[in-house]
Amino acid sequence: MKIAVTSQGDTLESQLDPRFGRAAYIIIVDTQTLEFKALDNSTNKNSFKGAGIQAAAMISDNDAEVLLTGFCGPNAFQTLEAAGVKVANDQTGKIIDVIEKYNQGNIVFADGANKDGHW
Amino acid sequence: MIISIASGKGGTGKTTVSTNLALSIDQEVQLLDCDVEEPNAHLFLNPIIEKNEPVLAPVPQIDLEKCTFCKKCMDICRFGAIAVLKKDVLIFENLCHSCGGCFEICPEDAIIEKARSLGEIEHGKTGDISFIHGRLDIGQVMVPPIIKKVRSYSDPDAVTIIDAPPGTSCPVIAAMSKADFILLVTEPTPFGLHDLKLAVETVKILDIPHGLVINRAGLGNDDVKSYAQKEGIPILMEIPFDKKIAQIYSKGEMIVDRLPEYKKKFHILFEKIRQLVEAKGV
């Protein structure tokens, strides 16, 4: 299964980026094989508005079923929910460790945004 | 003639000057309160409101029967208001700026125009003054369309006084552009001067004749005057820092009603503005 993790760098050794919409990279990883690709999120990172919405659409395009991140706002959450992507907020640490935690079943999925929208 | 009353800094006396000036001109006058995020001129002029109308803006609605999920609408949207997913399209109306890009670019004609409310406009009369103001809906952020709508009622045969919002961003530009004169109201404090400089830079870009009213004169220091002199901005009026004026204001009353000598002072202010506008026209 493919999952998405927000990342400060483009490898599995990078640190998780707590921001969702404006994360530096979004890593799409296969939880079984650990094959991954790092999507450059700079367009959304520098976007004027709606970064979370656009990042959510990008995750859906890349067939990820789960998102692991730090903070997720209301618009992004609504988009992810519509795309059928489950969200786990409040994650920290190295990408590889977060994936390991996910594989062990130690992740709680959110039922809403954990951050207010930006104005 | 359109006179836009602006300031940079908030709370310097734009509404005080706008309303008292409106009452001191002996010809047809319109007062347009364009501070639509917090209109307050009505508190002083107490107009009788005769009609109101909504300000609507078009937002997209997707016909999923026709949509092929090509994402062209999502890509053109500078405000990230559209999310095209695999089998659904989400529209975030509050992010939409109604630019119309998505309607134009959709190759399938799958976007329907829907209206959403941004605010409302009220028209009324206070004595002989024709009064119009706009009011932004709570939770909305798109101010310029409301200001433009208020200004669309500007009567070319009347003297139109615009009470502009503070600041120097889009709403202020919407309230100042194409005015014949911009009257900047400031106070002689470091804050007043700081924001006055920003306002002057803005007015220079718009290339509109302008002048200054110093409110609460006597407070602070002379830096505003030195600045005005250096920049060649005429000081057209000074309103002293006077407890009587503060009391009148705090009761929602008009200075020109309670201190009749001010009617003449505001009338002189208007004459000076008129001369500057005519000088520019020559």
mmCIF file of C-alpha atoms in Angstrom:
data_model
loop_
_atom_site.group_PDB
_atom_site.id
_atom_site.type_symbol
_atom_site.label_atom_id
_atom_site.label_comp_id
_atom_site.label_asym_id
_atom_site.label_seq_id
_atom_site.Cartn_x
_atom_site.Cartn_y
_atom_site.Cartn_z
ATOM 1 C CA MET A 1 0.000 0.000 0.000
ATOM 2 C CA LYS A 2 1.187 3.513 -0.760
ATOM 3 C CA ILE A 3 1.291 6.177 1.908
ATOM 4 C CA ALA A 4 2.341 9.834 1.844
ATOM 5 C CA VAL A 5 4.658 11.440 4.397
ATOM 6 C CA THR A 6 5.546 15.144 4.526
ATOM 7 C CA SER A 7 9.319 15.521 4.552
ATOM 8 C CA GLN A 8 11.990 18.184 4.936
ATOM 9 C CA GLY A 9 14.285 16.274 2.548
ATOM 10 C CA ASP A 10 14.033 13.840 -0.347
ATOM 11 C CA THR A 11 15.152 10.584 1.310
ATOM 12 C CA LEU A 12 13.747 8.196 3.905
ATOM 13 C CA GLU A 13 16.457 9.439 6.280
ATOM 14 C CA SER A 14 15.037 12.976 6.180
ATOM 15 C CA GLN A 15 13.032 14.500 9.006
ATOM 16 C CA LEU A 16 9.275 14.682 8.756
ATOM 17 C CA ASP A 17 8.063 18.195 7.845
ATOM 18 C CA PRO A 18 5.336 19.154 10.335
ATOM 19 C CA ARG A 19 3.594 21.408 7.799
ATOM 20 C CA PHE A 20 1.364 19.646 5.336
ATOM 21 C CA GLY A 21 0.479 22.043 2.506
ATOM 22 C CA ARG A 22 3.795 23.862 2.627
ATOM 23 C CA ALA A 23 6.075 20.881 3.309
ATOM 24 C CA ALA A 24 9.318 20.868 1.299
ATOM 25 C CA TYR A 25 8.696 17.362 -0.061
ATOM 26 C CA ILE A 26 5.949 14.811 0.008
ATOM 27 C CA ILE A 27 7.342 11.291 -0.014
ATOM 28 C CA ILE A 28 5.126 8.589 -1.490
ATOM 29 C CA VAL A 29 6.295 5.234 -0.158
ATOM 30 C CA ASP A 30 5.222 1.623 -0.539
ATOM 31 C CA THR A 31 4.881 0.336 3.006
ATOM 32 C CA GLN A 32 5.926 -3.221 2.060
ATOM 33 C CA THR A 33 8.881 -2.714 -0.292
ATOM 34 C CA LEU A 34 9.903 0.776 0.980
ATOM 35 C CA GLU A 35 10.205 1.875 -2.634
ATOM 36 C CA PHE A 36 9.590 5.589 -2.675
ATOM 37 C CA LYS A 37 9.504 8.766 -4.692
ATOM 38 C CA ALA A 38 9.968 12.263 -3.277
ATOM 39 C CA LEU A 39 7.583 14.792 -4.815
ATOM 40 C CA ASP A 40 8.947 18.322 -4.873
ATOM 41 C CA ASN A 41 6.248 20.415 -3.199
ATOM 42 C CA SER A 42 7.859 23.799 -3.879
ATOM 43 C CA THR A 43 4.987 24.982 -6.095
ATOM 44 C CA ASN A 44 2.532 24.513 -3.261
ATOM 45 C CA LYS A 45 5.037 25.682 -0.666
ATOM 46 C CA ASN A 46 5.294 29.029 -2.418
ATOM 47 C CA SER A 47 1.691 29.295 -3.500
ATOM 48 C CA PHE A 48 -0.305 32.325 -2.536
ATOM 49 C CA LYS A 49 -3.307 30.467 -1.177
ATOM 50 C CA GLY A 50 -4.767 26.983 -0.961
ATOM 51 C CA ALA A 51 -1.450 25.131 -0.478
ATOM 52 C CA GLY A 52 -3.056 22.361 1.587
ATOM 53 C CA ILE A 53 -5.847 21.828 -0.935
ATOM 54 C CA GLN A 54 -3.405 21.500 -3.818
ATOM 55 C CA ALA A 55 -1.055 19.209 -1.864
ATOM 56 C CA ALA A 56 -4.041 17.027 -0.979
ATOM 57 C CA ALA A 57 -5.004 16.738 -4.650
ATOM 58 C CA MET A 58 -1.400 15.793 -5.457
ATOM 59 C CA ILE A 59 -1.451 12.996 -2.889
ATOM 60 C CA SER A 60 -4.687 11.664 -4.322
ATOM 61 C CA ASP A 61 -3.125 11.729 -7.815
ATOM 62 C CA ASN A 62 -0.245 9.630 -6.581
ATOM 63 C CA ASP A 63 -2.583 6.949 -5.228
ATOM 64 C CA ALA A 64 -1.583 7.277 -1.587
ATOM 65 C CA GLU A 65 -4.243 5.988 0.787
ATOM 66 C CA VAL A 66 -2.802 7.456 3.978
ATOM 67 C CA LEU A 67 -1.091 10.722 4.906
ATOM 68 C CA LEU A 68 1.316 11.004 7.826
ATOM 69 C CA THR A 69 2.067 14.616 8.765
ATOM 70 C CA GLY A 70 2.326 17.118 11.600
ATOM 71 C CA PHE A 71 -0.483 19.589 11.125
ATOM 72 C CA CYS A 72 -3.365 19.503 8.716
ATOM 73 C CA GLY A 73 -5.808 22.393 8.264
ATOM 74 C CA PRO A 74 -9.543 22.257 7.594
ATOM 75 C CA ASN A 75 -9.506 22.771 3.807
ATOM 76 C CA ALA A 76 -6.767 20.179 3.320
ATOM 77 C CA PHE A 77 -8.557 17.723 5.577
ATOM 78 C CA GLN A 78 -11.803 18.145 3.678
ATOM 79 C CA THR A 79 -10.008 17.517 0.383
ATOM 80 C CA LEU A 80 -8.191 14.455 1.697
ATOM 81 C CA GLU A 81 -11.422 13.084 3.103
ATOM 82 C CA ALA A 82 -13.168 13.542 -0.258
ATOM 83 C CA ALA A 83 -10.250 11.762 -1.924
ATOM 84 C CA GLY A 84 -10.515 8.895 0.548
ATOM 85 C CA VAL A 85 -7.093 9.548 2.094
ATOM 86 C CA LYS A 86 -6.844 8.812 5.824
ATOM 87 C CA VAL A 87 -4.829 11.323 7.852
ATOM 88 C CA ALA A 88 -2.598 10.851 10.894
ATOM 89 C CA ASN A 89 -1.446 14.160 12.397
ATOM 90 C CA ASP A 90 1.128 15.008 15.071
ATOM 91 C CA GLN A 91 3.882 12.826 13.590
ATOM 92 C CA THR A 92 7.561 13.694 14.153
ATOM 93 C CA GLY A 93 10.994 12.192 13.526
ATOM 94 C CA LYS A 94 12.748 10.476 10.659
ATOM 95 C CA ILE A 95 10.603 9.337 7.720
ATOM 96 C CA ILE A 96 11.819 5.745 7.958
ATOM 97 C CA ASP A 97 10.930 5.613 11.667
ATOM 98 C CA VAL A 98 7.464 7.048 11.060
ATOM 99 C CA ILE A 99 6.828 4.419 8.376
ATOM 100 C CA GLU A 100 8.008 1.713 10.782
ATOM 101 C CA LYS A 101 5.607 3.046 13.387
ATOM 102 C CA TYR A 102 2.827 2.918 10.816
ATOM 103 C CA ASN A 103 3.678 -0.674 9.851
ATOM 104 C CA GLN A 104 3.507 -1.686 13.502
ATOM 105 C CA GLY A 105 0.003 -0.237 13.716
ATOM 106 C CA ASN A 106 0.966 2.515 16.159
ATOM 107 C CA ILE A 107 -0.829 5.305 14.318
ATOM 108 C CA VAL A 108 -4.101 6.948 15.210
ATOM 109 C CA PHE A 109 -6.108 8.425 12.357
ATOM 110 C CA ALA A 110 -7.603 11.878 12.764
ATOM 111 C CA ASP A 111 -11.279 12.626 12.405
ATOM 112 C CA GLY A 112 -10.691 16.307 11.696
ATOM 113 C CA ALA A 113 -8.192 19.100 11.162
ATOM 114 C CA ASN A 114 -5.764 19.830 13.992
ATOM 115 C CA LYS A 115 -4.938 23.318 12.837
ATOM 116 C CA ASP A 116 -7.008 26.397 11.989
ATOM 117 C CA GLY A 117 -7.084 27.682 8.427
ATOM 118 C CA HIS A 118 -4.722 30.439 7.362
ATOM 119 C CA TRP A 119 -5.983 33.859 6.303
ATOM 120 C CA MET B 1 -15.674 66.041 -8.476
ATOM 121 C CA ILE B 2 -14.541 63.049 -6.430
ATOM 122 C CA ILE B 3 -12.654 63.677 -3.198
ATOM 123 C CA SER B 4 -11.293 60.554 -1.527
ATOM 124 C CA ILE B 5 -10.421 60.879 2.157
ATOM 125 C CA ALA B 6 -7.651 58.500 3.164
ATOM 126 C CA SER B 7 -5.016 58.253 5.860
ATOM 127 C CA GLY B 8 -2.672 55.291 6.001
ATOM 128 C CA LYS B 9 -3.056 55.020 9.769
ATOM 129 C CA GLY B 10 -6.478 54.149 11.126
ATOM 130 C CA GLY B 11 -8.262 56.362 13.629
ATOM 131 C CA THR B 12 -6.795 59.669 12.442
ATOM 132 C CA GLY B 13 -10.156 61.251 11.628
ATOM 133 C CA LYS B 14 -11.159 60.245 8.084
ATOM 134 C CA THR B 15 -14.814 59.913 9.021
ATOM 135 C CA THR B 16 -14.779 63.120 11.073
ATOM 136 C CA VAL B 17 -13.382 65.041 8.109
ATOM 137 C CA SER B 18 -15.594 63.286 5.516
ATOM 138 C CA THR B 19 -18.863 63.853 7.341
ATOM 139 C CA ASN B 20 -18.167 67.420 8.457
ATOM 140 C CA LEU B 21 -16.907 68.329 4.993
ATOM 141 C CA ALA B 22 -20.058 66.855 3.434
ATOM 142 C CA LEU B 23 -22.177 69.120 5.640
ATOM 143 C CA SER B 24 -20.197 72.227 4.719
ATOM 144 C CA ILE B 25 -20.519 72.235 0.935
ATOM 145 C CA ASP B 26 -23.305 74.338 -0.531
ATOM 146 C CA GLN B 27 -23.974 72.206 -3.574
ATOM 147 C CA GLU B 28 -25.137 68.680 -4.280
ATOM 148 C CA VAL B 29 -23.121 66.243 -2.167
ATOM 149 C CA GLN B 30 -22.819 62.475 -2.029
ATOM 150 C CA LEU B 31 -21.076 60.673 0.785
ATOM 151 C CA LEU B 32 -19.827 57.181 -0.028
ATOM 152 C CA ASP B 33 -18.567 55.269 3.001
ATOM 153 C CA CYS B 34 -16.134 52.841 1.380
ATOM 154 C CA ASP B 35 -14.653 51.526 4.617
ATOM 155 C CA VAL B 36 -16.825 48.476 4.070
ATOM 156 C CA GLU B 37 -15.086 46.328 6.672
ATOM 157 C CA GLU B 38 -16.172 48.743 9.374
ATOM 158 C CA PRO B 39 -18.445 51.465 7.989
ATOM 159 C CA ASN B 40 -19.184 54.150 10.579
ATOM 160 C CA ALA B 41 -20.175 57.358 8.773
ATOM 161 C CA HIS B 42 -23.847 56.425 9.272
ATOM 162 C CA LEU B 43 -23.370 56.702 13.033
ATOM 163 C CA PHE B 44 -22.725 60.425 12.577
ATOM 164 C CA LEU B 45 -24.999 61.274 9.651
ATOM 165 C CA ASN B 46 -27.933 59.050 10.694
ATOM 166 C CA PRO B 47 -29.212 58.624 7.133
ATOM 167 C CA ILE B 48 -32.659 57.270 6.434
ATOM 168 C CA ILE B 49 -31.958 54.101 4.448
ATOM 169 C CA GLU B 50 -34.231 53.848 1.431
ATOM 170 C CA LYS B 51 -33.006 50.685 -0.209
ATOM 171 C CA ASN B 52 -30.416 47.979 0.047
ATOM 172 C CA GLU B 53 -29.014 45.480 -2.395
ATOM 173 C CA PRO B 54 -26.680 42.498 -2.166
ATOM 174 C CA VAL B 55 -23.203 42.442 -3.671
ATOM 175 C CA LEU B 56 -22.760 39.111 -5.392
ATOM 176 C CA ALA B 57 -19.734 37.466 -6.952
ATOM 177 C CA PRO B 58 -19.645 34.533 -9.363
ATOM 178 C CA VAL B 59 -18.136 31.281 -8.109
ATOM 179 C CA PRO B 60 -17.776 28.034 -10.043
ATOM 180 C CA GLN B 61 -19.987 25.009 -9.615
ATOM 181 C CA ILE B 62 -18.947 21.827 -11.421
ATOM 182 C CA ASP B 63 -21.257 19.721 -13.548
ATOM 183 C CA LEU B 64 -19.790 16.288 -12.804
ATOM 184 C CA GLU B 65 -21.716 14.787 -15.727
ATOM 185 C CA LYS B 66 -19.645 16.844 -18.146
ATOM 186 C CA CYS B 67 -16.361 17.089 -16.204
ATOM 187 C CA THR B 68 -13.490 14.934 -17.484
ATOM 188 C CA PHE B 69 -11.250 15.770 -14.484
ATOM 189 C CA CYS B 70 -8.657 17.323 -16.806
ATOM 190 C CA LYS B 71 -7.520 19.731 -14.050
ATOM 191 C CA LYS B 72 -7.285 22.799 -16.286
ATOM 192 C CA CYS B 73 -9.480 24.736 -13.862
ATOM 193 C CA MET B 74 -7.352 23.683 -10.903
ATOM 194 C CA ASP B 75 -4.145 24.676 -12.687
ATOM 195 C CA ILE B 76 -5.339 28.124 -13.674
ATOM 196 C CA CYS B 77 -6.665 29.002 -10.208
ATOM 197 C CA ARG B 78 -4.083 31.234 -8.555
ATOM 198 C CA PHE B 79 -5.874 30.992 -5.239
ATOM 199 C CA GLY B 80 -5.968 27.198 -4.921
ATOM 200 C CA ALA B 81 -9.749 27.261 -4.628
ATOM 201 C CA ILE B 82 -10.355 24.193 -6.811
ATOM 202 C CA ALA B 83 -9.285 20.624 -6.018
ATOM 203 C CA VAL B 84 -9.788 18.133 -8.839
ATOM 204 C CA LEU B 85 -9.733 14.637 -7.398
ATOM 205 C CA LYS B 86 -10.172 11.376 -9.251
ATOM 206 C CA LYS B 87 -13.952 11.325 -9.154
ATOM 207 C CA ASP B 88 -14.846 14.583 -7.513
ATOM 208 C CA VAL B 89 -14.099 18.296 -7.716
ATOM 209 C CA LEU B 90 -14.130 20.436 -4.584
ATOM 210 C CA ILE B 91 -14.670 24.205 -4.696
ATOM 211 C CA PHE B 92 -13.529 26.362 -1.787
ATOM 212 C CA GLU B 93 -15.722 29.402 -2.287
ATOM 213 C CA ASN B 94 -14.017 31.484 0.376
ATOM 214 C CA LEU B 95 -10.701 31.278 -1.490
ATOM 215 C CA CYS B 96 -12.263 32.147 -4.862
ATOM 216 C CA HIS B 97 -11.581 35.690 -6.128
ATOM 217 C CA SER B 98 -14.132 35.425 -8.952
ATOM 218 C CA CYS B 99 -11.505 36.054 -11.641
ATOM 219 C CA GLY B 100 -13.446 33.885 -14.082
ATOM 220 C CA GLY B 101 -10.367 31.949 -15.258
ATOM 221 C CA CYS B 102 -11.931 28.528 -14.656
ATOM 222 C CA PHE B 103 -15.090 29.406 -16.594
ATOM 223 C CA GLU B 104 -12.974 30.478 -19.552
ATOM 224 C CA ILE B 105 -10.580 27.565 -19.623
ATOM 225 C CA CYS B 106 -12.940 24.620 -19.106
ATOM 226 C CA PRO B 107 -12.963 22.728 -22.445
ATOM 227 C CA GLU B 108 -16.084 20.742 -21.522
ATOM 228 C CA ASP B 109 -18.318 23.652 -20.542
ATOM 229 C CA ALA B 110 -18.709 21.856 -17.231
ATOM 230 C CA ILE B 111 -18.511 24.906 -14.976
ATOM 231 C CA ILE B 112 -21.708 26.644 -14.046
ATOM 232 C CA GLU B 113 -21.705 30.151 -12.638
ATOM 233 C CA LYS B 114 -23.175 30.380 -9.173
ATOM 234 C CA ALA B 115 -23.529 33.595 -7.144
ATOM 235 C CA ARG B 116 -22.356 34.026 -3.613
ATOM 236 C CA SER B 117 -22.902 37.017 -1.373
ATOM 237 C CA LEU B 118 -19.951 39.208 -0.398
ATOM 238 C CA GLY B 119 -21.859 41.950 1.330
ATOM 239 C CA GLU B 120 -24.521 44.574 0.836
ATOM 240 C CA ILE B 121 -24.984 48.194 -0.119
ATOM 241 C CA GLU B 122 -27.402 50.613 1.500
ATOM 242 C CA HIS B 123 -28.650 53.838 -0.081
ATOM 243 C CA GLY B 124 -30.208 56.656 1.868
ATOM 244 C CA LYS B 125 -30.500 60.357 2.518
ATOM 245 C CA THR B 126 -29.422 62.585 5.325
ATOM 246 C CA GLY B 127 -30.876 66.032 4.769
ATOM 247 C CA ASP B 128 -29.795 66.944 1.247
ATOM 248 C CA ILE B 129 -26.832 64.602 1.269
ATOM 249 C CA SER B 130 -27.132 61.414 -0.675
ATOM 250 C CA PHE B 131 -25.590 58.606 1.387
ATOM 251 C CA ILE B 132 -24.336 55.207 0.254
ATOM 252 C CA HIS B 133 -22.270 52.685 2.130
ATOM 253 C CA GLY B 134 -21.145 49.108 1.697
ATOM 254 C CA ARG B 135 -20.945 46.426 4.323
ATOM 255 C CA LEU B 136 -18.852 43.282 4.010
ATOM 256 C CA ASP B 137 -20.491 40.053 5.168
ATOM 257 C CA ILE B 138 -18.972 38.521 8.294
ATOM 258 C CA GLY B 139 -16.357 35.936 7.332
ATOM 259 C CA GLN B 140 -15.826 37.341 3.838
ATOM 260 C CA VAL B 141 -12.534 38.911 2.759
ATOM 261 C CA MET B 142 -13.138 40.266 -0.751
ATOM 262 C CA VAL B 143 -13.467 43.982 -0.197
ATOM 263 C CA PRO B 144 -12.729 45.723 -3.544
ATOM 264 C CA PRO B 145 -15.841 44.452 -5.397
ATOM 265 C CA ILE B 146 -18.027 46.046 -2.712
ATOM 266 C CA ILE B 147 -16.144 49.342 -2.877
ATOM 267 C CA LYS B 148 -16.379 49.340 -6.681
ATOM 268 C CA LYS B 149 -20.110 48.733 -6.450
ATOM 269 C CA VAL B 150 -20.550 51.623 -3.998
ATOM 270 C CA ARG B 151 -18.525 53.847 -6.314
ATOM 271 C CA SER B 152 -20.578 52.826 -9.333
ATOM 272 C CA TYR B 153 -23.307 55.107 -7.915
ATOM 273 C CA SER B 154 -21.025 58.131 -8.023
ATOM 274 C CA ASP B 155 -22.947 61.046 -9.542
ATOM 275 C CA PRO B 156 -20.762 63.093 -11.933
ATOM 276 C CA ASP B 157 -22.835 66.223 -11.266
ATOM 277 C CA ALA B 158 -22.373 66.096 -7.507
ATOM 278 C CA VAL B 159 -19.402 66.498 -5.197
ATOM 279 C CA THR B 160 -18.637 62.912 -4.191
ATOM 280 C CA ILE B 161 -16.856 62.421 -0.886
ATOM 281 C CA ILE B 162 -15.374 58.980 -0.326
ATOM 282 C CA ASP B 163 -14.576 57.861 3.214
ATOM 283 C CA ALA B 164 -11.769 55.391 2.410
ATOM 284 C CA PRO B 165 -10.540 52.501 4.533
ATOM 285 C CA PRO B 166 -7.186 52.818 6.353
ATOM 286 C CA GLY B 167 -4.004 51.195 5.090
ATOM 287 C CA THR B 168 -2.474 51.100 1.621
ATOM 288 C CA SER B 169 -3.674 47.756 0.239
ATOM 289 C CA CYS B 170 -6.249 46.792 -2.432
ATOM 290 C CA PRO B 171 -9.318 48.220 -0.633
ATOM 291 C CA VAL B 172 -7.620 51.617 -0.310
ATOM 292 C CA ILE B 173 -6.596 51.621 -3.959
ATOM 293 C CA ALA B 174 -10.202 50.780 -4.874
ATOM 294 C CA ALA B 175 -11.372 53.773 -2.817
ATOM 295 C CA MET B 176 -8.759 56.226 -4.157
ATOM 296 C CA SER B 177 -8.225 55.385 -7.826
ATOM 297 C CA LYS B 178 -9.739 57.811 -10.333
ATOM 298 C CA ALA B 179 -10.494 60.352 -7.612
ATOM 299 C CA ASP B 180 -9.904 63.978 -8.536
ATOM 300 C CA PHE B 181 -8.308 64.684 -5.190
ATOM 301 C CA ILE B 182 -7.032 62.701 -2.233
ATOM 302 C CA LEU B 183 -7.255 64.339 1.145
ATOM 303 C CA LEU B 184 -4.927 62.632 3.592
ATOM 304 C CA VAL B 185 -5.842 62.934 7.247
ATOM 305 C CA THR B 186 -3.013 62.454 9.705
ATOM 306 C CA GLU B 187 -2.095 63.158 13.287
ATOM 307 C CA PRO B 188 1.207 64.703 14.397
ATOM 308 C CA THR B 189 2.528 61.563 16.082
ATOM 309 C CA PRO B 190 5.337 59.182 15.025
ATOM 310 C CA PHE B 191 2.722 56.558 14.127
ATOM 311 C CA GLY B 192 0.709 59.076 12.117
ATOM 312 C CA LEU B 193 3.799 60.195 10.231
ATOM 313 C CA HIS B 194 5.007 56.654 9.572
ATOM 314 C CA ASP B 195 1.738 55.607 7.959
ATOM 315 C CA LEU B 196 1.284 58.966 6.238
ATOM 316 C CA LYS B 197 4.544 58.328 4.369
ATOM 317 C CA LEU B 198 3.172 54.986 3.138
ATOM 318 C CA ALA B 199 -0.059 56.674 2.046
ATOM 319 C CA VAL B 200 1.845 59.426 0.216
ATOM 320 C CA GLU B 201 3.908 56.833 -1.664
ATOM 321 C CA THR B 202 0.658 55.184 -2.750
ATOM 322 C CA VAL B 203 -0.935 58.456 -3.846
ATOM 323 C CA LYS B 204 2.178 59.361 -5.849
ATOM 324 C CA ILE B 205 1.914 56.093 -7.777
ATOM 325 C CA LEU B 206 -1.745 56.850 -8.506
ATOM 326 C CA ASP B 207 -0.651 60.343 -9.568
ATOM 327 C CA ILE B 208 -3.611 62.169 -8.029
ATOM 328 C CA PRO B 209 -3.411 65.695 -6.549
ATOM 329 C CA HIS B 210 -3.412 65.539 -2.771
ATOM 330 C CA GLY B 211 -3.301 67.598 0.381
ATOM 331 C CA LEU B 212 -3.179 67.142 4.114
ATOM 332 C CA VAL B 213 -5.409 67.683 7.108
ATOM 333 C CA ILE B 214 -3.624 67.529 10.444
ATOM 334 C CA ASN B 215 -6.054 66.326 13.079
ATOM 335 C CA ARG B 216 -5.331 66.591 16.800
ATOM 336 C CA ALA B 217 -2.913 69.395 15.957
ATOM 337 C CA GLY B 218 -0.862 70.429 18.986
ATOM 338 C CA LEU B 219 -0.287 66.834 20.015
ATOM 339 C CA GLY B 220 3.088 65.204 19.361
ATOM 340 C CA ASN B 221 5.645 67.234 17.420
ATOM 341 C CA ASP B 222 6.261 69.125 14.173
ATOM 342 C CA ASP B 223 7.723 66.230 12.186
ATOM 343 C CA VAL B 224 4.575 65.839 10.082
ATOM 344 C CA LYS B 225 4.773 69.516 9.076
ATOM 345 C CA SER B 226 8.458 69.272 8.170
ATOM 346 C CA TYR B 227 7.737 66.154 6.143
ATOM 347 C CA ALA B 228 4.841 67.839 4.308
ATOM 348 C CA GLN B 229 7.003 70.859 3.552
ATOM 349 C CA LYS B 230 9.860 68.712 2.262
ATOM 350 C CA GLU B 231 7.476 66.732 0.037
ATOM 351 C CA GLY B 232 5.615 69.821 -1.113
ATOM 352 C CA ILE B 233 2.260 68.561 0.192
ATOM 353 C CA PRO B 234 -0.057 71.456 1.084
ATOM 354 C CA ILE B 235 -1.473 71.457 4.618
ATOM 355 C CA LEU B 236 -5.067 72.481 3.982
ATOM 356 C CA MET B 237 -6.470 72.423 7.492
ATOM 357 C CA GLU B 238 -5.537 71.796 11.091
ATOM 358 C CA ILE B 239 -8.069 70.528 13.619
ATOM 359 C CA PRO B 240 -6.791 71.178 17.127
ATOM 360 C CA PHE B 241 -6.432 68.556 19.838
ATOM 361 C CA ASP B 242 -9.389 69.911 21.747
ATOM 362 C CA LYS B 243 -11.490 68.259 24.436
ATOM 363 C CA LYS B 244 -14.669 69.909 23.097
ATOM 364 C CA ILE B 245 -14.189 68.251 19.713
ATOM 365 C CA ALA B 246 -13.512 64.885 21.338
ATOM 366 C CA GLN B 247 -16.719 65.202 23.375
ATOM 367 C CA ILE B 248 -18.787 66.078 20.310
ATOM 368 C CA TYR B 249 -17.320 63.119 18.411
ATOM 369 C CA SER B 250 -17.909 60.714 21.274
ATOM 370 C CA LYS B 251 -21.614 61.566 21.266
ATOM 371 C CA GLY B 252 -21.853 60.910 17.537
ATOM 372 C CA GLU B 253 -22.511 64.597 16.855
ATOM 373 C CA MET B 254 -21.154 66.820 14.107
ATOM 374 C CA ILE B 255 -18.474 69.408 14.825
ATOM 375 C CA VAL B 256 -20.042 71.823 12.307
ATOM 376 C CA ASP B 257 -23.381 71.629 14.129
ATOM 377 C CA ARG B 258 -22.008 72.165 17.610
ATOM 378 C CA LEU B 259 -19.156 74.557 16.811
ATOM 379 C CA PRO B 260 -20.556 76.634 13.915
ATOM 380 C CA GLU B 261 -17.213 78.381 13.222
ATOM 381 C CA TYR B 262 -16.062 75.012 11.837
ATOM 382 C CA LYS B 263 -18.638 75.120 9.069
ATOM 383 C CA LYS B 264 -16.684 77.996 7.590
ATOM 384 C CA LYS B 265 -13.363 76.202 8.168
ATOM 385 C CA PHE B 266 -14.573 73.087 6.376
ATOM 386 C CA HIS B 267 -16.018 75.238 3.613
ATOM 387 C CA ILE B 268 -12.606 76.882 3.162
ATOM 388 C CA LEU B 269 -11.077 73.403 3.055
ATOM 389 C CA PHE B 270 -13.448 72.514 0.220
ATOM 390 C CA GLU B 271 -12.602 75.719 -1.670
ATOM 391 C CA LYS B 272 -8.879 74.994 -1.359
ATOM 392 C CA ILE B 273 -9.448 71.487 -2.709
ATOM 393 C CA ARG B 274 -11.475 72.844 -5.587
ATOM 394 C CA GLN B 275 -8.724 75.306 -6.486
ATOM 395 C CA LEU B 276 -6.093 72.553 -6.438
ATOM 396 C CA VAL B 277 -8.236 70.320 -8.642
ATOM 397 C CA GLU B 278 -8.889 73.164 -11.084
ATOM 398 C CA ALA B 279 -5.190 74.067 -11.148
ATOM 399 C CA LYS B 280 -4.377 70.498 -12.085
ATOM 400 C CA GLY B 281 -7.013 70.570 -14.828
ATOM 401 C CA VAL B 282 -5.447 73.598 -16.547
#
